[in-house]
mmCIF file of C-alpha atoms in Angstrom:
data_model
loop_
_atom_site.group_PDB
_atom_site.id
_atom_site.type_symbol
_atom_site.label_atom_id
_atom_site.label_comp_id
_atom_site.label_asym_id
_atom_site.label_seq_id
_atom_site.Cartn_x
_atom_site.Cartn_y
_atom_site.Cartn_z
ATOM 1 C CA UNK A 1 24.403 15.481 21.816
ATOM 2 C CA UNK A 2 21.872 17.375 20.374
ATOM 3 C CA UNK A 3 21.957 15.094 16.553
ATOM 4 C CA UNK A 4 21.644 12.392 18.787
ATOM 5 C CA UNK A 5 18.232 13.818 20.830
ATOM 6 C CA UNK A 6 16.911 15.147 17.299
ATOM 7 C CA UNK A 7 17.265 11.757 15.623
ATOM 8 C CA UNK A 8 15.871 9.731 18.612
ATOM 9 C CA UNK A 9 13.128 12.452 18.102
ATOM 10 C CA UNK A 10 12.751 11.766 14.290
ATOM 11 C CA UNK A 11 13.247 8.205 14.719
ATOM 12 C CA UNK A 12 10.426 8.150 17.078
ATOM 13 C CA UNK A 13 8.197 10.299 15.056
ATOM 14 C CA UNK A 14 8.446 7.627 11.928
ATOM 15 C CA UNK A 15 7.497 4.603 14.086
ATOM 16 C CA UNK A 16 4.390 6.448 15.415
ATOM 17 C CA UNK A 17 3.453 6.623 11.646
ATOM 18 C CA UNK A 18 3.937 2.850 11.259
ATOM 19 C CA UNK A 19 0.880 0.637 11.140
ATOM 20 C CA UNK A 20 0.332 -2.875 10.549
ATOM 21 C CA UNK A 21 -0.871 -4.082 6.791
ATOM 22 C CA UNK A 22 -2.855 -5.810 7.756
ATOM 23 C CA UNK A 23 -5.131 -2.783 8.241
ATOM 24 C CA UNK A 24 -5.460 -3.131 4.350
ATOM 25 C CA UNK A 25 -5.209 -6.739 4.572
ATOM 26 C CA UNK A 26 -8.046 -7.489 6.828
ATOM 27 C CA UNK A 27 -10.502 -6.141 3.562
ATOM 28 C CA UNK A 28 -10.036 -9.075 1.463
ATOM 29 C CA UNK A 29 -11.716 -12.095 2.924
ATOM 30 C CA UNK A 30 -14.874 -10.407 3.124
ATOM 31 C CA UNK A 31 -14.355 -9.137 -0.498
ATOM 32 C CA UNK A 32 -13.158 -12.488 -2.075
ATOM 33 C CA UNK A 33 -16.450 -14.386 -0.268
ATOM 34 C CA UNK A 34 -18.556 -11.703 -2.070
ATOM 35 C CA UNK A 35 -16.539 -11.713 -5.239
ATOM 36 C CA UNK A 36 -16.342 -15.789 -5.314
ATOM 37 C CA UNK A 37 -19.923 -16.169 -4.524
ATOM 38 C CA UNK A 38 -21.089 -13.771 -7.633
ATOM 39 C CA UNK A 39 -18.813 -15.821 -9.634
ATOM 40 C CA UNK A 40 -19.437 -18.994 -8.776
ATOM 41 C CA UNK A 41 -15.566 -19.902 -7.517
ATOM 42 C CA UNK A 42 -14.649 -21.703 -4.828
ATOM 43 C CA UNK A 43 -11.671 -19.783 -3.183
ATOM 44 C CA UNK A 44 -9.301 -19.989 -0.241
ATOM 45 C CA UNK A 45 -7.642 -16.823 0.416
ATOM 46 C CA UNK A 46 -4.408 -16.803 2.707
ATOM 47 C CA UNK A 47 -2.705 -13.931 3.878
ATOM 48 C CA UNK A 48 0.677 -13.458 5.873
ATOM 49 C CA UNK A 49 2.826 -10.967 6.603
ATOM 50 C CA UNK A 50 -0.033 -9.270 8.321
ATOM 51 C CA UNK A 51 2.179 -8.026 11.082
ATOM 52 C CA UNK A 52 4.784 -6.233 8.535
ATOM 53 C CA UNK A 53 4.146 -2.318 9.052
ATOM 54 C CA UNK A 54 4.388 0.748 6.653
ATOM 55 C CA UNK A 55 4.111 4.394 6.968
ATOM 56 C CA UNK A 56 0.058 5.061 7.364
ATOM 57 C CA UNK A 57 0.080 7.189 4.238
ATOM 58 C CA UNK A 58 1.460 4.403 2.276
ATOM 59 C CA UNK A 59 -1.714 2.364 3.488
ATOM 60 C CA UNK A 60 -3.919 4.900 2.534
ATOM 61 C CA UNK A 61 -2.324 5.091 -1.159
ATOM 62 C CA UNK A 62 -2.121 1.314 -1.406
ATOM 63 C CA UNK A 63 -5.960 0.271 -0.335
ATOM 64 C CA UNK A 64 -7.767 0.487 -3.403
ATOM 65 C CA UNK A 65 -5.162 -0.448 -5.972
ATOM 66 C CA UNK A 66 -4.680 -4.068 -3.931
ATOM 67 C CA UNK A 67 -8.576 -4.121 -3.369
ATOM 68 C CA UNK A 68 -8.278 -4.210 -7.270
ATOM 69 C CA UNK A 69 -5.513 -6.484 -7.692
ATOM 70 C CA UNK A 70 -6.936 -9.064 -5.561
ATOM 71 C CA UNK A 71 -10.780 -8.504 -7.402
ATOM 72 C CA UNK A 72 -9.222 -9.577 -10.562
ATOM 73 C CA UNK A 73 -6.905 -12.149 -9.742
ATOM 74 C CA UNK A 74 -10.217 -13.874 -8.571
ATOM 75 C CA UNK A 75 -12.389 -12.493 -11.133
ATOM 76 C CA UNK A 76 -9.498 -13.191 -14.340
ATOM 77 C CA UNK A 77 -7.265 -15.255 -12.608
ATOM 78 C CA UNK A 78 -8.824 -18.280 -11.270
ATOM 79 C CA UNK A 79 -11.051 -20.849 -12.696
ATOM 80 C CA UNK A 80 -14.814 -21.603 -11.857
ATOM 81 C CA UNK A 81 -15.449 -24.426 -9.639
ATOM 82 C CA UNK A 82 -16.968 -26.410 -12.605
ATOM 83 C CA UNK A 83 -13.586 -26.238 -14.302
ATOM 84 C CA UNK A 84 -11.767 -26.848 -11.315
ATOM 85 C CA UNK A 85 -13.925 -30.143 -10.948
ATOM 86 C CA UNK A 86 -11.606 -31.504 -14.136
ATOM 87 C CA UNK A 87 -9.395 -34.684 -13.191
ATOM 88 C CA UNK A 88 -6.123 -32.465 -12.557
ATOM 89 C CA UNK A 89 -7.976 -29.527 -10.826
ATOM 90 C CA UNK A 90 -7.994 -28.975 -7.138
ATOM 91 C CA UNK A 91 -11.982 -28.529 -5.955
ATOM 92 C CA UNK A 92 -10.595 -25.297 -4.456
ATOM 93 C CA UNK A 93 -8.735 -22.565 -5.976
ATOM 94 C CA UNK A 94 -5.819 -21.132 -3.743
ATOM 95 C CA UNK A 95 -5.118 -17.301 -3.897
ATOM 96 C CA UNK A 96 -1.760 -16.180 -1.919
#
């Protein structure tokens, strides 16, 4: 009886700690406008899995290095929106 009241106990201490990603999430857009507009690239950034959660020290450990990620794959990884206006480009680059 008492394992079971001190694992309901632990149990209910690690979902307090959960919190959405989207917490780091909800950063991007506003950084890809600012990125894509000092680079001249169209982009349309789409996020899901908003809603999954993870312990709120992970989010504070993950934050910058995806901040990062995301900076480059616009920055490196897609193409201006003069060389997407070639005959097999989309106008609009598409960053998931």
């Amino acid at each position: 009886m008492i394992n079971t009241l001190v694992e309901s106990i632990r149990d209910d201490a690690l979902t307090l700690r959960m919190v959405p990603v989207d917490e780091i999430f909800s950063r991007f857009p506003r950084m890809v406008r600012e990125v894509s507009k000092q680079l001249n690239k169209a982009i349309q950034l789409e996020i899901k899995g908003g809603d999954t959660e993870i312990d709120k020290s992970m989010v504070e450990k993950l934050t910058d290095p995806l901040m990062h990620i995301v900076r480059n794959a616009v920055d490196h990884g897609l193409e201006s929106a003069e060389r997407r206006r070639a005959p097999a480009s989309r106008n609009r680059a598409r960053s998931r």
